[in-house]
XYZ file of C-alpha atoms in Angstrom:
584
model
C -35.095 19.873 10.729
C -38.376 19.233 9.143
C -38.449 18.509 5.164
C -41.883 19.362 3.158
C -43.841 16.795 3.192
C -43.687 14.227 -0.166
C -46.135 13.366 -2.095
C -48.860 11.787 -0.364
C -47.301 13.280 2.943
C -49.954 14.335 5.769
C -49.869 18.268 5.758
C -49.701 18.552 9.434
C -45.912 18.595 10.305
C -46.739 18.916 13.740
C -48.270 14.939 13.987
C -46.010 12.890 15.853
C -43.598 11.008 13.468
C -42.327 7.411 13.497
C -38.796 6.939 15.212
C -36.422 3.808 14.141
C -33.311 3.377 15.666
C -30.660 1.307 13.908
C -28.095 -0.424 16.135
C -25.074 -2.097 14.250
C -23.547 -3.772 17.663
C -23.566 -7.231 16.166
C -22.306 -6.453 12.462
C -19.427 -9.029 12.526
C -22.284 -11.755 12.676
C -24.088 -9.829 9.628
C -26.794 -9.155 12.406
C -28.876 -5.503 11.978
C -31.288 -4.685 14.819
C -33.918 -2.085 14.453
C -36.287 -0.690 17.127
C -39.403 1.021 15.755
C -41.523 3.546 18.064
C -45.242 3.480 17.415
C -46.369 7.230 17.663
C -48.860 7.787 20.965
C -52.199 8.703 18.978
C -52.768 5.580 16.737
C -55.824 3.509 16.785
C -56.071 0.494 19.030
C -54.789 -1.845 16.926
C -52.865 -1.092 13.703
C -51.169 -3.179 10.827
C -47.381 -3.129 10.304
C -45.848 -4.245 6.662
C -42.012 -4.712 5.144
C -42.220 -4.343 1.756
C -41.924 -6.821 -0.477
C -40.101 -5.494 -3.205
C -37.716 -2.474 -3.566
C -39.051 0.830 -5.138
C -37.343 1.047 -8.550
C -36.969 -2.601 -9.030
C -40.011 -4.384 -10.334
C -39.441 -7.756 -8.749
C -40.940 -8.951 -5.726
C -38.089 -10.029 -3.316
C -39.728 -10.975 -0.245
C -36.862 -9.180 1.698
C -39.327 -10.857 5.152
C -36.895 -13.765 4.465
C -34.233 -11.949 6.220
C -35.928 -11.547 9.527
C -34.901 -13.337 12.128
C -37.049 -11.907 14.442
C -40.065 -9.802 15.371
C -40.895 -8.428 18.907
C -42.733 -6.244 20.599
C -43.180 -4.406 23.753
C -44.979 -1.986 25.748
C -43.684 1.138 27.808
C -42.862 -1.151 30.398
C -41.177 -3.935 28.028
C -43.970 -6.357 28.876
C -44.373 -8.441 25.726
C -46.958 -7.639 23.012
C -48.258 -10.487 20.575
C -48.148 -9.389 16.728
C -50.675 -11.209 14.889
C -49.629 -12.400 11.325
C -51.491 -10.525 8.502
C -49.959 -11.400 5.287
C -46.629 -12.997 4.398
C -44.763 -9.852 5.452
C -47.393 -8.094 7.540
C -48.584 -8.183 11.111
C -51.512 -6.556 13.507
C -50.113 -5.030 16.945
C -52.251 -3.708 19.570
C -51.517 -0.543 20.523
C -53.848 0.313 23.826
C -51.009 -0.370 26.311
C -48.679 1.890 28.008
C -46.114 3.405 25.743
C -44.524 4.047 23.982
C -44.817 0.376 21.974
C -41.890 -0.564 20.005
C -41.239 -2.491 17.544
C -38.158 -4.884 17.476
C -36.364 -6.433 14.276
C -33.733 -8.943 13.561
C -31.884 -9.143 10.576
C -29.579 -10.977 8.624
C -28.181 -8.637 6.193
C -25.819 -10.604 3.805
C -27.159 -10.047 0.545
C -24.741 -7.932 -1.383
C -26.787 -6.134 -3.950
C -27.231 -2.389 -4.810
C -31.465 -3.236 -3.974
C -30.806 -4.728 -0.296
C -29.048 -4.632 2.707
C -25.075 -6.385 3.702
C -23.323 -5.555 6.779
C -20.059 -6.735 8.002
C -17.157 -5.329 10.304
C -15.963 -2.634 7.329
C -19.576 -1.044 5.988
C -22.956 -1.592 6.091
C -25.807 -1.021 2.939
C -28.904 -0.439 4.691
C -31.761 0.164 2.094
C -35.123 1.649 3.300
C -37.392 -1.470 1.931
C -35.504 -4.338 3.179
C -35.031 -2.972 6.596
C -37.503 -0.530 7.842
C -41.339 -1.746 8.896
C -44.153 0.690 7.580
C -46.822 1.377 10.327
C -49.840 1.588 7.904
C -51.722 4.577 9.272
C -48.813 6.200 10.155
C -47.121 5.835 6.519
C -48.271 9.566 5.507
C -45.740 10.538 8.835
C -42.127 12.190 8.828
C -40.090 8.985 9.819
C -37.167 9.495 11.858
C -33.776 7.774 12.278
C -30.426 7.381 14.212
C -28.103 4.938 14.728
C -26.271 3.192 17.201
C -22.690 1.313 17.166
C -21.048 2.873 14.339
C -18.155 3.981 16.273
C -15.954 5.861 14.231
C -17.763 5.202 11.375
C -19.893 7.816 9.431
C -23.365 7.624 8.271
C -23.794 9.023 4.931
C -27.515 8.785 3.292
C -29.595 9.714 0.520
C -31.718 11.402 3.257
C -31.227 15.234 5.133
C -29.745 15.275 8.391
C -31.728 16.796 11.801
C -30.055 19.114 14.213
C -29.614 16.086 16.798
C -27.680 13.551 14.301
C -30.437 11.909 13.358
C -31.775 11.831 9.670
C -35.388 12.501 8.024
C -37.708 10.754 6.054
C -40.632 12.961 4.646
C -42.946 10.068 4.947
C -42.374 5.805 4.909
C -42.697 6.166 1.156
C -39.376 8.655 1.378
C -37.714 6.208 3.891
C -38.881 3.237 1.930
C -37.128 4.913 -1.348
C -34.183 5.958 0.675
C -30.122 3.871 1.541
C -27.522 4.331 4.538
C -23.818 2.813 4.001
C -21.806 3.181 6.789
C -17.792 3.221 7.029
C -15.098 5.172 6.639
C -15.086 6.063 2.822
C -13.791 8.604 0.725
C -15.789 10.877 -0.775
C -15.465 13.716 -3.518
C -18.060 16.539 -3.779
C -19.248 19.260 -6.730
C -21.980 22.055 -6.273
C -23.960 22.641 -8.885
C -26.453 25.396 -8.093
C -25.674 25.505 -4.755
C -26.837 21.644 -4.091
C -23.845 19.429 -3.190
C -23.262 16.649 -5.471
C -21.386 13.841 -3.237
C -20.008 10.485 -4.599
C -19.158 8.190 -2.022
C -16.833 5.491 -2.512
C -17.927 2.238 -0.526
C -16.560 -0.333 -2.804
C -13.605 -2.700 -1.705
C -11.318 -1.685 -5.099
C -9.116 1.370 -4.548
C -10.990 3.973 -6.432
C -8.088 5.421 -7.781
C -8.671 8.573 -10.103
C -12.269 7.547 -10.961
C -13.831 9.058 -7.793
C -12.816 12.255 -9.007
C -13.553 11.623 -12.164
C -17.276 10.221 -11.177
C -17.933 13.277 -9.139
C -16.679 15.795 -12.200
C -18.766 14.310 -14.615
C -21.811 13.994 -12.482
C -21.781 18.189 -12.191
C -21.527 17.754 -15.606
C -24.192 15.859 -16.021
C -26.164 17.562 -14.027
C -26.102 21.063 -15.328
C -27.294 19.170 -18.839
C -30.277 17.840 -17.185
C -30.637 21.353 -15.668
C -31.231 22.330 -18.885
C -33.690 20.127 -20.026
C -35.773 20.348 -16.933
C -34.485 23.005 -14.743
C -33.114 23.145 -11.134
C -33.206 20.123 -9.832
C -35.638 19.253 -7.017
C -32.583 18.971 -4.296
C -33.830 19.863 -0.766
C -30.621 18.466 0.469
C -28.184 17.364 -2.095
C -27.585 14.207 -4.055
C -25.473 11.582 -3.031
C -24.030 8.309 -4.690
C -23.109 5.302 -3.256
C -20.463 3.190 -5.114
C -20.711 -0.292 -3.446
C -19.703 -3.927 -4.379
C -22.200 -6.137 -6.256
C -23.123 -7.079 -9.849
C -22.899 -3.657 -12.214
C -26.031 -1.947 -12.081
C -27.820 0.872 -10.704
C -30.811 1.647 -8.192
C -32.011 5.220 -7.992
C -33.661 7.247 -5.032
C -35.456 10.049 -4.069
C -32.402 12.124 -3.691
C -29.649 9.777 -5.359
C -28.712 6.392 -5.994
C -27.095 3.287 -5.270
C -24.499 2.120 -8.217
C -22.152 -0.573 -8.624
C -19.822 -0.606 -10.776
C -17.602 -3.533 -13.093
C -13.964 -3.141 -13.202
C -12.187 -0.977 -16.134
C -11.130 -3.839 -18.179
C -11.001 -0.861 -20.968
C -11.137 2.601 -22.077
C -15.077 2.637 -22.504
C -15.658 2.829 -19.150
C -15.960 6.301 -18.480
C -18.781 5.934 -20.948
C -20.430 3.367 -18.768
C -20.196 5.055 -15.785
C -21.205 8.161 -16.976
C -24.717 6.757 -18.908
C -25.218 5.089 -15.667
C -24.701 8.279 -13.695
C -26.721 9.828 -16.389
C -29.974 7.556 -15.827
C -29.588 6.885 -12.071
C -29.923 11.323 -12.194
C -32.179 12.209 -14.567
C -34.951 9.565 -12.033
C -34.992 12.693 -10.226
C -37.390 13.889 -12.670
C -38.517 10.731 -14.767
C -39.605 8.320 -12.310
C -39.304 9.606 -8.554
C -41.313 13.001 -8.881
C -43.225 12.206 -11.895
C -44.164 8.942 -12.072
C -46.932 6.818 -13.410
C -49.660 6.852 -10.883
C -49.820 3.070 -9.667
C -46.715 3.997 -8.075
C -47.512 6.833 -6.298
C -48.187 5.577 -2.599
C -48.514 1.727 -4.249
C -49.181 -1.631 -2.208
C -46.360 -2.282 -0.419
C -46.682 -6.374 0.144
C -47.898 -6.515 -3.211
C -46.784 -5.837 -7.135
C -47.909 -2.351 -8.852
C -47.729 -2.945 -12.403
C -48.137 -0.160 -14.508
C -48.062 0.352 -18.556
C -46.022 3.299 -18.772
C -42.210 1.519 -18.037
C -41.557 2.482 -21.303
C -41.785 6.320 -20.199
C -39.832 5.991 -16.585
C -37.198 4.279 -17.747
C -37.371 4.176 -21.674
C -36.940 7.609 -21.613
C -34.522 7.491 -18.891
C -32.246 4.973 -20.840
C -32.462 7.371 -24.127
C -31.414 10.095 -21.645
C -28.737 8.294 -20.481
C -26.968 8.736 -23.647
C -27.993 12.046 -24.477
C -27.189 13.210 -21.390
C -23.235 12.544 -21.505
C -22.970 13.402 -25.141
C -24.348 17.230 -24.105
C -21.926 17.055 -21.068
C -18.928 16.800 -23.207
C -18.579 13.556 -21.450
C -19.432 11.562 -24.076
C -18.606 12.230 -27.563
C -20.867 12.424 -30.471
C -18.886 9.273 -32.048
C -19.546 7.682 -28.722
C -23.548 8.649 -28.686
C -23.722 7.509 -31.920
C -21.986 3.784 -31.802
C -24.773 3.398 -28.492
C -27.402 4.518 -30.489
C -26.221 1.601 -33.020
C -25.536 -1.298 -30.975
C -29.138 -0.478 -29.217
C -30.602 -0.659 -32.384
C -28.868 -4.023 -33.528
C -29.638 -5.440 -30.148
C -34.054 -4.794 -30.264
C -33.732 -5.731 -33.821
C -32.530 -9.032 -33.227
C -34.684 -9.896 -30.219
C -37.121 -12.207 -31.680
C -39.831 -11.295 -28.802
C -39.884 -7.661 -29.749
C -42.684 -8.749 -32.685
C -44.319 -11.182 -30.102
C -45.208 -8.594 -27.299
C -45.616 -4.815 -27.063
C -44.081 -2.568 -25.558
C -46.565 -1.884 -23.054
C -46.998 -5.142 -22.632
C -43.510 -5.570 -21.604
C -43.823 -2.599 -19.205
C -46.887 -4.456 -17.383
C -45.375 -7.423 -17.169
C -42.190 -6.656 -15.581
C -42.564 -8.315 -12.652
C -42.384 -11.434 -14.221
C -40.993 -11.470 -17.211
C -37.838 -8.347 -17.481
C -36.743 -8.854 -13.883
C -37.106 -13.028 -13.822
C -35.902 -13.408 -17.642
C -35.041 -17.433 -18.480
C -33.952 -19.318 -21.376
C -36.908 -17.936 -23.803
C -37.080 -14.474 -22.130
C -35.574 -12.981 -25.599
C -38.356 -15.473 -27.570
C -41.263 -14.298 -25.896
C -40.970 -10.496 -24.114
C -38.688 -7.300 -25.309
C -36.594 -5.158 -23.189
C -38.589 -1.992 -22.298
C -35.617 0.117 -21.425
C -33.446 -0.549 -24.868
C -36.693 -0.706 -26.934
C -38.353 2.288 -24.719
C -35.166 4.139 -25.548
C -35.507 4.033 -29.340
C -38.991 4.711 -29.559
C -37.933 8.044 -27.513
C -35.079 8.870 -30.078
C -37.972 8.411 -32.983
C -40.135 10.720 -30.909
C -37.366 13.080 -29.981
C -36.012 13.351 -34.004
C -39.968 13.190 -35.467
C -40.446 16.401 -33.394
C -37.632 18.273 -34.648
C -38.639 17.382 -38.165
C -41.952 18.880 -37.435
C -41.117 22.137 -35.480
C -37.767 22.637 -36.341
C -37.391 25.326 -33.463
C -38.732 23.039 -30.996
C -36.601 21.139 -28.617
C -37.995 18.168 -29.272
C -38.620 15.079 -26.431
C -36.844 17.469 -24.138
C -40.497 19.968 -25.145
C -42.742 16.835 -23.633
C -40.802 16.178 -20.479
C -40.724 19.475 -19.564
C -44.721 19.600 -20.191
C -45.274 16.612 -18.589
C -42.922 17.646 -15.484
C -45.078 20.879 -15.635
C -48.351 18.976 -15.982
C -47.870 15.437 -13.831
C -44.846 16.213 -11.996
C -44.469 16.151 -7.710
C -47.848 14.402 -6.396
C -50.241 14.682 -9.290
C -48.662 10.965 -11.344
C -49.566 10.500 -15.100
C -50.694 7.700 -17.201
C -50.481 6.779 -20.838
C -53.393 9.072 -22.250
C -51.298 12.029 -20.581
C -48.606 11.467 -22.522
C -50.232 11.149 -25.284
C -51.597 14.406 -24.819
C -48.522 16.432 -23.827
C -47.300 14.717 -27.310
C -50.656 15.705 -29.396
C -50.153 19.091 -27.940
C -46.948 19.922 -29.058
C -46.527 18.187 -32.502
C -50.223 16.957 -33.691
C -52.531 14.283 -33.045
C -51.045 12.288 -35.963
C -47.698 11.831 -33.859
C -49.433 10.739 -31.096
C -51.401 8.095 -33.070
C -47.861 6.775 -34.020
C -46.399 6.817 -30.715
C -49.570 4.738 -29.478
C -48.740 1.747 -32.740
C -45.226 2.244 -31.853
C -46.499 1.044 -27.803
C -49.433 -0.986 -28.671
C -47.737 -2.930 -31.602
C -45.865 -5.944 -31.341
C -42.894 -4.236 -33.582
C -39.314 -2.771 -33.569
C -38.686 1.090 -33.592
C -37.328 2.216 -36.765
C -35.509 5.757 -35.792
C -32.949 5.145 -38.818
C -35.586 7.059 -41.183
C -35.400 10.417 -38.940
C -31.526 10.416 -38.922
C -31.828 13.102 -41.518
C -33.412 15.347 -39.495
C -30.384 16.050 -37.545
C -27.628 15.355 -40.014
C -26.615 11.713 -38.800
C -26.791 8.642 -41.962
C -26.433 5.146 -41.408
C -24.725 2.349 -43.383
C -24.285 -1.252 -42.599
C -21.174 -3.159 -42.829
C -20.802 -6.992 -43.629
C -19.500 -9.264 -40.503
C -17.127 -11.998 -41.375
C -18.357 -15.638 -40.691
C -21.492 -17.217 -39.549
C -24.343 -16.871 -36.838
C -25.983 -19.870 -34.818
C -28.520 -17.626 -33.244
C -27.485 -18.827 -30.105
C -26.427 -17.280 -26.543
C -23.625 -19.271 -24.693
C -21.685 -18.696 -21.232
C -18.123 -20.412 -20.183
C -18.583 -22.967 -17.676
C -16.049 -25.100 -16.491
C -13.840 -24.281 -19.886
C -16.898 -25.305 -21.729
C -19.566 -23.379 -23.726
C -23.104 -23.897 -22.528
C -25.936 -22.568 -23.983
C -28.193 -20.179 -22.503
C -30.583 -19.417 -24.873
C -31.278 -20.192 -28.480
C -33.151 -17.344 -30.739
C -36.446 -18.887 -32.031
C -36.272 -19.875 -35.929
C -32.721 -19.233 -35.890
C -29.987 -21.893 -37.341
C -29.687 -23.322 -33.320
C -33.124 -23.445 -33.185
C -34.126 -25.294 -36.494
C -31.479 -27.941 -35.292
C -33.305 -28.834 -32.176
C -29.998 -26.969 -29.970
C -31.638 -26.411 -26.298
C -30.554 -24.429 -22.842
C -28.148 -26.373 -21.067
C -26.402 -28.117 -23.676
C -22.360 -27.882 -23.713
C -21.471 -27.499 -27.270
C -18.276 -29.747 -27.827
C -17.685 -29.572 -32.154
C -18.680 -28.040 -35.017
C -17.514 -29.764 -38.005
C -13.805 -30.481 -37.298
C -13.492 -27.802 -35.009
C -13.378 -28.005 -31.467
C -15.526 -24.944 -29.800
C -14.147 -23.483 -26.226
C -15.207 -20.234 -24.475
C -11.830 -18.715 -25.860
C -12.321 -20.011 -29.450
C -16.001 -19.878 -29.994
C -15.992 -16.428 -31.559
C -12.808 -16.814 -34.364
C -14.443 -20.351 -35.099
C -17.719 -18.556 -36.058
C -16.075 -15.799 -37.966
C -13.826 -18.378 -39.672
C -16.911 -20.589 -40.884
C -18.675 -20.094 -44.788
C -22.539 -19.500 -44.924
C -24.956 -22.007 -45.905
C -22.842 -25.240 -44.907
C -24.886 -28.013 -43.356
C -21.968 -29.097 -40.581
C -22.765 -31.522 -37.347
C -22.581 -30.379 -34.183
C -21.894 -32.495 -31.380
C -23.184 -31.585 -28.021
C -23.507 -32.954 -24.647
C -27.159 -32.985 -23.270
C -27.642 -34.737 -19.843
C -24.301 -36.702 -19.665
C -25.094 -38.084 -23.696
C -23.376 -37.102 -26.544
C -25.809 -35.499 -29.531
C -24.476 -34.880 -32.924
C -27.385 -32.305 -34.499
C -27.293 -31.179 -38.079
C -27.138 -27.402 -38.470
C -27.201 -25.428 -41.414
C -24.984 -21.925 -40.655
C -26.489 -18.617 -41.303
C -25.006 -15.054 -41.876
C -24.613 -12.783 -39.256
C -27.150 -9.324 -38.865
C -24.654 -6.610 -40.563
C -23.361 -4.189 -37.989
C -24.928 -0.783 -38.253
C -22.905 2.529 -38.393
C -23.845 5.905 -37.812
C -22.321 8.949 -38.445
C -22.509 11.966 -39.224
C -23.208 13.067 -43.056
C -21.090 15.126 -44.561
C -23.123 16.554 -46.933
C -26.310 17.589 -44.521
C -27.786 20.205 -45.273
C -27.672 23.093 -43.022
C -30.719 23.128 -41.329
C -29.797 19.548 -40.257
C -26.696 20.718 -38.960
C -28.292 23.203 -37.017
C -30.885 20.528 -35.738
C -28.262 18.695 -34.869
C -26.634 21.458 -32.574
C -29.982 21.850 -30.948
C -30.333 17.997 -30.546
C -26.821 18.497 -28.818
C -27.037 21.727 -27.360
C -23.380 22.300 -28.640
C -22.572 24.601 -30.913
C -21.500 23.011 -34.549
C -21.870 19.800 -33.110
C-alpha cells in the first residue's frame, strides 16, 4: 500500500524506498537490532544521521548513546567502513555491490513515552531513537517489518502494507512515528469511518478505563471535528498506554501516553485533557506547524518562536475540548481555567521573560528546568493557554456571531496547514483579519511582553464571574519534595518570605518555630501559622544545622469561577457558542 506522500515527501512514488527490518530475537537482554537497506540509485557516498532529539519534545537527547553498534556491509556481506560525521552521523560509501545495509545495535531500556524499552513482555520502539535517516533518501517512503515477535502483535501509529509490513510516507513520518509490541488489549470507536484504537500496554490491569479512554476519545474527537473538520486520518489513530512518568507524546497519526494511577475521582478529567491535547496535534502542531519544524535538522535543535501557538493553543484546547464532549463539565472547565490562572500568576519568571521568549528557548530552559527555572523563564503551555482563552473570549466580544479562536485555527489550518508551515506574522494576520488590527497589536504585547495574561476581564463576555476566596495560614514561597521522611527544598520563589531569609535548593527544613515540619505535616503547619510573625527556621544545609529568620507571608487567594447568575442573555448565548451546548 502506498500512502501520499507528507509534507516534504518526493512526488515520485515510484523511487525506490528505504527498507528497515526490526528483529526483536534478543529482547530478554533489552537488545533491538535493526538492518537498514540503502536504496540502489544513491550517490557514491551518502551521509546517515539518528536524530538527536524526538519530534514533539524540544530537548536534545542524544538517543546515539544507546547504540551499541554500527555496521555495514555490501551485497556480499564484505565489510564497509562508516566514517564518523557528527556525534550521531556517519558517511558510507555506497559504490559496491548491493544492496548495502545498514546494521544497528541497541540497548533499549529507557522507559519513557519519547524512547524506546524492550523486554520479554513488550517492546516501545519510537521512530527517532531507533531508525537511521539516509540523508538523500529522507524525502523516500520508508518501509518496515519485523522479525521475532512470535505471537506477539505489532500495533503502530503507521498504515499497514499488503505483505505485513508497515509504511512511512517519508523518514520525517517514520521519525514522528512508535511500534509497541505484545499481546495487549485493545478497545476501538469509529468516528467518521476512521478507527479510533486505544491500546493498553501498561503493566496495571486497565480495568474499566480502557473502555472508558476509547469512549471519550470518539467523543473527543467529533468536538475537534467540529472545530476543524474531518480529521486528516489516512489510516486511523491509535494510542498507546505504556508505563513511564505521566505525560504525553503525540504523532503523526496518534500518540504515546502514560498515565498516573487513579488515586481519585479527577482522573477521568486528566486523562481526557490529555487525550484532548495529544488529538487535537493532529491539526495544531503535526500538519500545521511553525516552519522551522517542517523537515528541521535532525542532529541539531530547531527552535522556533511560535510554542506558544503549537502547544499553547493545544493546552487551552485541551480543556475546551472535554468540556464540549460532555466529558468534562463546565464546573470542571472552569476550576482548570482557575488553578491555570493562579499557577502563571505566581510564577515569578512570567514578568522576567516573554512568552516567545520562552517558546525559543525551550530547549534549554522548559525541558531542562532547575532550581530557578520558575525565577527566570514561564511555562509556554499554561501561559500560552491563557493568552488563547483572552484571544478566544476578546473575539466573541467583538463579533458576537463569530466562533471565536476556533475562527483563527480554522483560517490558519486553511491558510498554513499540510506542507505550507506558518510563523508569527501569519498569525497575526489570520487574527487582524478576523477581529481588527488592534487585537492583533494586543496579542503581539501579550507575546512580546514580559507579563501575565489577564483573561478574568473577558469573563463577561460569556457569562462566567470570578471571586477570590481567602486561604487559611501562611506562604513561604517555597517548593519542597519528601525525601527520606524529610522536606527538601526544591526551589524558592524570588523575593518571596524563603527567599528574603537566605532559604536555598537542597536544604532539609527541620522547624519552624516550635513546630516540627515533615512531608505529612508541612501543609496543616502552614495553614495553622498567623501572618506577619518573624519565627526561626532551622534547616540542615550540607550536614550543618542553620537557624534563618523568616518573616511569614499570606498566601495568593484562590480564584473561583463560575458562572453568573445574573448574565445577561447575550452572554448566555455566548456562552453556549463558547460551549457548543445548548444552555450551557
Amino acid at each position: 500500500m502506498r500512502v501520499a506522500p507528507a509534507r516534504g515527501a518526493a512526488e515520485d512514488v515510484d523511487t525506490a524506498p528505504v527498507r528497515h527490518v526490526v528483529r526483536l530475537h534478543r529482547r530478554t537482554r533489552r537488545i533491538l537490532e535493526v538492518t537498514t537497506e540503502l536504496p540502489p540509485d544513491l550517490p557514491e557516498r551518502v551521509r546517515v544521521v539518528l536524530p538527536t532529539w524526538t519530534p514533539g519534545s524540544y530537548l536534545v537527547r542524544d538517543h546515539v548513546r544507546h547504540l551499541r553498534r554500527l555496521t555495514v556491509e555490501d551485497g556480499d556481506g564484505a565489510p564497509i567502513a562508516a566514517t564518523p560525521d557528527g556525534i550521531s552521523a556517519w558517511s558510507v560509501p555506497t559504490a559496491r555491490p548491493g544492496p548495502v545495509r545498514l546494521h544497528t545495535e541497541w540497548y533499549a531500556d529507557e522507559r519513557t513515552i519519547r524512547t524506546t524499552h524492550v523486554d520479554e513482555r513488550h517492546a516501545l520502539i519510537v521512530g527517532a531513537a531507533t531508525f537511521l535517516c539516509v540523508e538523500p533518501a529522507r524525502a523516500r517512503p520508508q518501509l518496515v517489518r519485523f522479525e521475532g515477535t512470535e505471537d506477539h502483535e505489532v500495533f503502530t501509529t503507521l498504515g499497514a502494507t499488503p505483505d505485513g509490513g508497515w509504511e512511512a510516507a517519508d523518514y520525517d513520518a517514520l521519525a514522528d512515528a512508535a511500534f509497541e509490541v505484545g499481546r495487549h488489549p485493545t478497545s476501538e470507536r469509529i468516528v467518521d469511518g476512521a478507527p479510533h484504537r486505544v491500546v493498553w500496554a501498561a503493566r496495571r490491569p486497565p480495568m474499566e478505563r480502557l473502555d472508558r479512554l476509547a469512549d471519550d476519545l470518539g467523543r473527543i474527537a467529533e468536538a475537534a471535528r467540529d472545530v476543524l473538520g474531518p480529521a486528516p486520518l489516512p489510516h486511523g489513530y491509535t494510542v498507546l498506554v505504556v508505563d513511564g512518568a505521566p505525560g504525553g507524546l503525540e504523532h503523526r497519526d496518534g500518540a504515546t501516553i502514560a498515565l498516573p494511577d487513579e488515586a481519585d475521582g479527577s482522573g477521568r478529567s486528566r486523562d481526557a485533557s490529555l487525550l484532548a491535547h495529544e488529538y487535537l496535534h493532529l491539526w495544531n502542531g503535526r500538519r500545521l506547524s511553525p516552519r522551522s519544524l517542517i523537515r528541521p535538522p535532525l542532529d541539531a535543535p530547531a527552535p522556533t518562536p511560535s510554542l506558544w501557538v503549537t502547544e499553547g493553543w493545544t493546552s487551552y484546547y485541551d480543556l475546551l475540548l472535554p468540556a464540549r464532549a460532555g466529558v468534562l463539565s463546565l464546573e470542571g472547565l472552569l476550576e482548570g481555567l482557575a488553578r491555570r490562572i493562579e499557577h502563571v500568576a505566581a510564577i515569578p519568571g512570567v514578568r522576567v521573560r516573554s512568552l516567545r521568549d520562552a517558546s525559543r528557548s525551550a530547549w534549554t530552559k522548559h525541558y531542562r528546568p532547575d532550581a530557578d527555572t520558575a525565577n527566570t523563564t514561564t511555562d509556554y503551555y499554561t501561559h500560552g493557554s491563557l493568552v488563547a482563552l483572552e484571544l478566544d473570549l476578546a473575539i466573541r466580544a467583538l463579533e458576537p456571531d463569530s466562533d471565536g479562536l476556533d475562527d483563527v485555527l480554522r483560517l490558519l489550518w486553511e491558510r498554513h496547514g499540510q506542507a505550507h508551515g506558518f510563523d508569527e506574522s501569519d498569525v497575526l494576520d489570520a487574527i487582524a483579519d478576523l477581529a481588527g488590527t488592534e487585537l492583533a497589536r494586543t496579542t503581539e504585547r501579550l507575546v512580546a511582553t514580559p507579563c501575565p495574561p489577564d483573561p478574568l476581564g473577558h469573563l463577561a463576555t460569556v457569562g462566567i464571574t470570578a471571586s477570590e476566596r481567602e486561604r487559611p495560614g501562611v506562604d513561604l514561597g517555597v517548593r519542597t519534595r519528601g525525601t527520606a521522611g524529610t522536606l527538601e527544598v526544591v526551589t524558592v520563589l524570588e523575593d518571596g518570605p524563603a527567599w528574603q531569609a537566605g532559604l536555598a535548593e537542597g536544604d532539609r527544613l527541620r522547624r519552624l518555630g516550635d513546630r516540627e515540619l515533615t512531608p505529612s505535616t508541612f501543609g496543616a503547619t502552614l495553614a495553622s501559622l498567623p501572618v506577619g510573625e518573624r519565627l526561626v527556621l532551622q534547616v540542615e544545609r550540607d550536614g550543618t544545622e542553620l537557624d534563618l529568620n523568616i518573616l511569614t507571608d499570606k498566601p495568593r487567594p484562590s480564584l473561583h469561577l463560575e458562572p453568573d447568575p445574573r448574565a445577561a442573555e447575550a452572554a448566555r448565548a455566548s456562552r453556549s457558542r463558547w460551549l457548543r451546548r445548548h444552555g450551557a
